[in-house]
PDB file of C-alpha atoms in Angstrom:
ATOM      1  CA  LEU A 983     -49.599  31.827  35.729  1.00 55.00           C
ATOM      2  CA  ILE A 984     -47.155  29.212  37.394  1.00 78.00           C
ATOM      3  CA  LEU A 985     -45.722  26.392  35.224  1.00 83.00           C
ATOM      4  CA  GLY A 986     -44.224  24.148  38.066  1.00 89.00           C
ATOM      5  CA  PRO A 987     -40.576  23.209  38.959  1.00 89.00           C
ATOM      6  CA  THR A 988     -40.735  20.231  35.808  1.00 89.00           C
ATOM      7  CA  HIS A 989     -42.527  22.028  33.316  1.00 91.00           C
ATOM      8  CA  PRO A 990     -40.435  22.138  30.030  1.00 88.00           C
ATOM      9  CA  GLU A 991     -40.054  25.807  30.084  1.00 91.00           C
ATOM     10  CA  THR A 992     -39.106  25.767  33.630  1.00 93.00           C
ATOM     11  CA  LEU A 993     -36.306  23.332  32.713  1.00 93.00           C
ATOM     12  CA  ASN A 994     -35.335  25.132  30.037  1.00 93.00           C
ATOM     13  CA  SER A 995     -34.861  28.628  31.921  1.00 94.00           C
ATOM     14  CA  ALA A 996     -33.070  26.470  34.795  1.00 95.00           C
ATOM     15  CA  ASN A 997     -30.566  25.178  32.070  1.00 93.00           C
ATOM     16  CA  ASN A 998     -29.824  28.870  30.916  1.00 94.00           C
ATOM     17  CA  LEU A 999     -29.424  29.948  34.180  1.00 95.00           C
ATOM     18  CA  ALA A1000     -26.983  27.033  34.980  1.00 95.00           C
ATOM     19  CA  THR A1001     -25.140  28.759  31.550  1.00 92.00           C
ATOM     20  CA  VAL A1002     -25.103  32.057  33.147  1.00 95.00           C
ATOM     21  CA  LEU A1003     -23.817  30.662  36.550  1.00 96.00           C
ATOM     22  CA  TRP A1004     -21.188  28.929  34.593  1.00 93.00           C
ATOM     23  CA  GLY A1005     -20.350  32.137  32.842  1.00 93.00           C
ATOM     24  CA  LEU A1006     -19.855  34.025  36.323  1.00 96.00           C
ATOM     25  CA  GLY A1007     -17.386  31.407  37.455  1.00 94.00           C
ATOM     26  CA  ARG A1008     -20.041  29.807  40.226  1.00 95.00           C
ATOM     27  CA  HIS A1009     -19.364  26.589  38.837  1.00 91.00           C
ATOM     28  CA  GLU A1010     -20.755  24.348  41.742  1.00 92.00           C
ATOM     29  CA  GLU A1011     -23.948  26.048  41.478  1.00 95.00           C
ATOM     30  CA  ALA A1012     -24.105  25.730  37.698  1.00 94.00           C
ATOM     31  CA  ALA A1013     -23.223  21.963  37.990  1.00 94.00           C
ATOM     32  CA  SER A1014     -25.764  21.237  40.489  1.00 95.00           C
ATOM     33  CA  LEU A1015     -28.349  23.309  38.690  1.00 96.00           C
ATOM     34  CA  LEU A1016     -27.558  20.980  35.708  1.00 96.00           C
ATOM     35  CA  VAL A1017     -27.849  18.087  37.765  1.00 95.00           C
ATOM     36  CA  THR A1018     -31.432  18.602  38.890  1.00 95.00           C
ATOM     37  CA  VAL A1019     -32.205  19.733  35.143  1.00 96.00           C
ATOM     38  CA  LEU A1020     -30.826  16.496  33.820  1.00 96.00           C
ATOM     39  CA  GLU A1021     -32.953  14.662  36.447  1.00 96.00           C
ATOM     40  CA  ALA A1022     -36.063  16.461  36.123  1.00 95.00           C
ATOM     41  CA  ARG A1023     -35.992  16.008  31.775  1.00 95.00           C
ATOM     42  CA  THR A1024     -34.791  12.232  32.480  1.00 95.00           C
ATOM     43  CA  THR A1025     -38.281  12.217  34.434  1.00 94.00           C
ATOM     44  CA  VAL A1026     -40.312  14.049  32.419  1.00 93.00           C
ATOM     45  CA  LEU A1027     -39.310  13.536  29.070  1.00 93.00           C
ATOM     46  CA  GLY A1028     -37.486  10.172  28.873  1.00 93.00           C
ATOM     47  CA  ALA A1029     -33.577   9.327  28.679  1.00 92.00           C
ATOM     48  CA  ASP A1030     -33.314   9.698  25.184  1.00 90.00           C
ATOM     49  CA  HIS A1031     -35.457  12.702  24.683  1.00 91.00           C
ATOM     50  CA  PRO A1032     -33.073  15.416  22.884  1.00 88.00           C
ATOM     51  CA  LEU A1033     -33.534  17.838  25.324  1.00 91.00           C
ATOM     52  CA  THR A1034     -32.434  15.212  28.103  1.00 93.00           C
ATOM     53  CA  LEU A1035     -29.141  14.462  26.137  1.00 92.00           C
ATOM     54  CA  GLN A1036     -28.454  18.246  25.722  1.00 90.00           C
ATOM     55  CA  SER A1037     -28.671  18.460  29.793  1.00 93.00           C
ATOM     56  CA  GLY A1038     -26.286  15.269  29.681  1.00 94.00           C
ATOM     57  CA  ASN A1039     -23.839  16.898  27.572  1.00 91.00           C
ATOM     58  CA  ASN A1040     -24.233  20.489  29.295  1.00 91.00           C
ATOM     59  CA  LEU A1041     -23.858  18.665  32.482  1.00 94.00           C
ATOM     60  CA  ALA A1042     -20.603  17.181  31.375  1.00 94.00           C
ATOM     61  CA  ALA A1043     -18.727  19.827  30.247  1.00 90.00           C
ATOM     62  CA  THR A1044     -18.840  20.963  33.857  1.00 91.00           C
ATOM     63  CA  LEU A1045     -17.431  17.869  35.192  1.00 91.00           C
ATOM     64  CA  PRO A1046     -13.776  16.567  35.230  1.00 91.00           C
ATOM     65  CA  PRO A1047     -12.919  14.566  32.481  1.00 92.00           C
ATOM     66  CA  ALA A1048     -12.719  11.424  34.128  1.00 94.00           C
ATOM     67  CA  ARG A1049     -16.579  11.932  35.668  1.00 93.00           C
ATOM     68  CA  ALA A1050     -17.451  13.649  32.017  1.00 95.00           C
ATOM     69  CA  VAL A1051     -16.720  10.436  29.860  1.00 97.00           C
ATOM     70  CA  PRO A1052     -19.556   8.032  31.641  1.00 96.00           C
ATOM     71  CA  VAL A1053     -21.830  10.949  31.079  1.00 94.00           C
ATOM     72  CA  LEU A1054     -21.020  11.203  27.487  1.00 95.00           C
ATOM     73  CA  ARG A1055     -21.035   7.782  26.724  1.00 96.00           C
ATOM     74  CA  GLU A1056     -24.498   7.772  27.892  1.00 94.00           C
ATOM     75  CA  VAL A1057     -25.298  10.950  26.004  1.00 94.00           C
ATOM     76  CA  VAL A1058     -23.624   9.306  22.607  1.00 94.00           C
ATOM     77  CA  ALA A1059     -25.435   6.200  23.201  1.00 93.00           C
ATOM     78  CA  GLY A1060     -29.257   7.975  23.223  1.00 92.00           C
ATOM     79  CA  SER A1061     -28.090  10.400  20.495  1.00 90.00           C
ATOM     80  CA  ASP A1062     -27.506   7.391  18.221  1.00 85.00           C
ATOM     81  CA  ARG A1063     -30.630   5.411  19.393  1.00 86.00           C
ATOM     82  CA  VAL A1064     -33.211   8.639  18.917  1.00 86.00           C
ATOM     83  CA  LEU A1065     -31.194  10.844  16.437  1.00 80.00           C
ATOM     84  CA  LYS A1066     -29.224   8.429  14.414  1.00 75.00           C
ATOM     85  CA  ILE A1067     -25.238   7.915  14.478  1.00 68.00           C
ATOM     86  CA  ASP A1068     -24.553  10.448  11.760  1.00 74.00           C
ATOM     87  CA  ASN A1069     -26.906  13.118  12.733  1.00 85.00           C
ATOM     88  CA  LEU A1070     -24.888  16.373  13.209  1.00 88.00           C
ATOM     89  CA  HIS A1071     -25.834  16.517  17.421  1.00 86.00           C
ATOM     90  CA  SER A1072     -25.000  12.702  17.541  1.00 89.00           C
ATOM     91  CA  LEU A1073     -21.757  13.769  15.871  1.00 93.00           C
ATOM     92  CA  ILE A1074     -21.112  16.757  18.068  1.00 91.00           C
ATOM     93  CA  ALA A1075     -21.842  14.530  21.212  1.00 90.00           C
ATOM     94  CA  GLN A1076     -19.543  11.651  19.580  1.00 94.00           C
ATOM     95  CA  ARG A1077     -17.162  14.713  19.354  1.00 95.00           C
ATOM     96  CA  SER A1078     -17.231  15.863  23.167  1.00 94.00           C
ATOM     97  CA  LEU A1079     -16.576  12.186  23.921  1.00 96.00           C
ATOM     98  CA  ALA A1080     -14.081  11.847  21.820  1.00 97.00           C
ATOM     99  CA  SER A1081     -12.225  14.895  23.545  1.00 96.00           C
ATOM    100  CA  GLY A1082     -12.948  13.421  27.198  1.00 96.00           C
ATOM    101  CA  LEU A1083     -11.708   9.877  26.157  1.00 98.00           C
ATOM    102  CA  TYR A1084      -8.522  12.018  24.731  1.00 98.00           C
ATOM    103  CA  THR A1085      -8.104  13.898  28.046  1.00 96.00           C
ATOM    104  CA  ILE A1086      -8.218  10.817  29.991  1.00 97.00           C
ATOM    105  CA  GLY A1087      -5.316   9.223  28.002  1.00 96.00           C
ATOM    106  CA  GLU A1088      -7.846   6.839  26.074  1.00 97.00           C
ATOM    107  CA  LEU A1089      -6.043   7.605  22.757  1.00 97.00           C
ATOM    108  CA  GLU A1090      -7.036   5.030  20.477  1.00 97.00           C
ATOM    109  CA  GLU A1091     -10.812   4.999  21.285  1.00 98.00           C
ATOM    110  CA  ALA A1092     -10.664   8.751  20.547  1.00 98.00           C
ATOM    111  CA  ARG A1093      -8.903   8.264  17.401  1.00 98.00           C
ATOM    112  CA  GLU A1094     -11.632   5.900  16.169  1.00 98.00           C
ATOM    113  CA  LEU A1095     -14.234   8.305  17.640  1.00 97.00           C
ATOM    114  CA  ALA A1096     -12.814  11.369  15.960  1.00 98.00           C
ATOM    115  CA  THR A1097     -12.097   9.778  12.618  1.00 98.00           C
ATOM    116  CA  HIS A1098     -15.873   8.975  12.458  1.00 96.00           C
ATOM    117  CA  VAL A1099     -16.928  12.365  13.642  1.00 97.00           C
ATOM    118  CA  LEU A1100     -14.555  13.915  10.661  1.00 97.00           C
ATOM    119  CA  ASP A1101     -16.166  11.556   8.196  1.00 96.00           C
ATOM    120  CA  GLY A1102     -19.747  12.646   9.237  1.00 95.00           C
ATOM    121  CA  PHE A1103     -18.596  16.135   9.201  1.00 97.00           C
ATOM    122  CA  LEU A1104     -17.017  16.165   6.005  1.00 96.00           C
ATOM    123  CA  GLU A1105     -20.098  14.594   4.492  1.00 95.00           C
ATOM    124  CA  LEU A1106     -22.591  16.653   6.061  1.00 94.00           C
ATOM    125  CA  LEU A1107     -20.853  20.239   6.489  1.00 95.00           C
ATOM    126  CA  GLY A1108     -18.003  19.857   3.641  1.00 96.00           C
ATOM    127  CA  PRO A1109     -14.433  20.392   4.242  1.00 96.00           C
ATOM    128  CA  ASP A1110     -14.164  23.749   4.227  1.00 97.00           C
ATOM    129  CA  HIS A1111     -16.611  23.915   7.613  1.00 97.00           C
ATOM    130  CA  GLN A1112     -14.838  25.128  10.784  1.00 96.00           C
ATOM    131  CA  GLU A1113     -16.352  21.998  12.837  1.00 96.00           C
ATOM    132  CA  ALA A1114     -14.588  19.716  10.064  1.00 97.00           C
ATOM    133  CA  ARG A1115     -11.203  21.737  10.399  1.00 97.00           C
ATOM    134  CA  ASP A1116     -11.529  21.504  14.190  1.00 97.00           C
ATOM    135  CA  ILE A1117     -12.043  17.657  14.332  1.00 98.00           C
ATOM    136  CA  ALA A1118      -9.187  17.139  11.694  1.00 98.00           C
ATOM    137  CA  ASP A1119      -6.994  19.103  13.644  1.00 98.00           C
ATOM    138  CA  PHE A1120      -8.094  17.160  16.613  1.00 98.00           C
ATOM    139  CA  LEU A1121      -7.320  14.067  15.256  1.00 98.00           C
ATOM    140  CA  THR A1122      -3.729  15.182  13.960  1.00 97.00           C
ATOM    141  CA  THR A1123      -3.158  15.908  17.744  1.00 97.00           C
ATOM    142  CA  VAL A1124      -4.594  12.588  18.741  1.00 98.00           C
ATOM    143  CA  ASN A1125      -2.237  10.740  16.315  1.00 97.00           C
ATOM    144  CA  ARG A1126       0.777  12.731  17.305  1.00 97.00           C
ATOM    145  CA  ASP A1127       0.345  11.710  20.905  1.00 97.00           C
ATOM    146  CA  ILE A1128      -0.249   8.031  19.816  1.00 97.00           C
ATOM    147  CA  ALA A1129       2.994   7.796  17.988  1.00 96.00           C
ATOM    148  CA  ILE A1130       5.021   9.624  20.785  1.00 95.00           C
ATOM    149  CA  ARG A1131       3.552   7.063  23.156  1.00 93.00           C
ATOM    150  CA  ALA A1132       4.988   4.380  20.706  1.00 92.00           C
ATOM    151  CA  ALA A1133       8.168   5.930  20.387  1.00 93.00           C
ATOM    152  CA  ALA A1134       8.575   6.120  24.283  1.00 90.00           C
ATOM    153  CA  ARG A1135       7.528   2.238  24.693  1.00 84.00           C
ATOM    154  CA  THR A1136      10.122   1.783  21.911  1.00 87.00           C
ATOM    155  CA  TRP A1137      12.727   3.589  23.556  1.00 86.00           C
ATOM    156  CA  GLU A1138      11.899   2.248  27.330  1.00 79.00           C
ATOM    157  CA  GLY A1139      12.020  -1.077  25.643  1.00 78.00           C
ATOM    158  CA  LEU A1140      15.653  -0.724  24.076  1.00 77.00           C
ATOM    159  CA  ALA A1141      16.890   0.726  27.613  1.00 75.00           C
ATOM    160  CA  ASP A1142      15.415  -2.287  29.514  1.00 75.00           C
ATOM    161  CA  GLY A1143      16.945  -4.614  26.871  1.00 65.00           C
TER     162      GLY A1143
END
């Protein structure tokens, strides 16, 4: 039985193969295959289907942060529409976006999103769950870096004045 290149099971296998390729250090092949899976799932299942959103998240993980953030914004928007904003999968997508925003220096937006994710994880998973602890640690890092930036601007202003 041949399922065809856009059959959901074929796409699941391609997604799994991309994960294996990534693990083997064959990053360009993995990213290329993930683009193919994302495009096919978008066409076959629709842009807001959970598997399409998962493919977008997987692809974003292979991209440099500046290229990953727009993909993650689309994943978060789709997750929020389909799964609702406080669904665990939506929160995980939001966490990925917050991390990407932090990496490209968008600290205020990263803090806002990470705060929301922390609140959601605390509500859904409780304060002792590792996901809640990890996002709390991340939020601490973001807040520290915001404070460091503010202090640097203050010192620059003093030096200029």
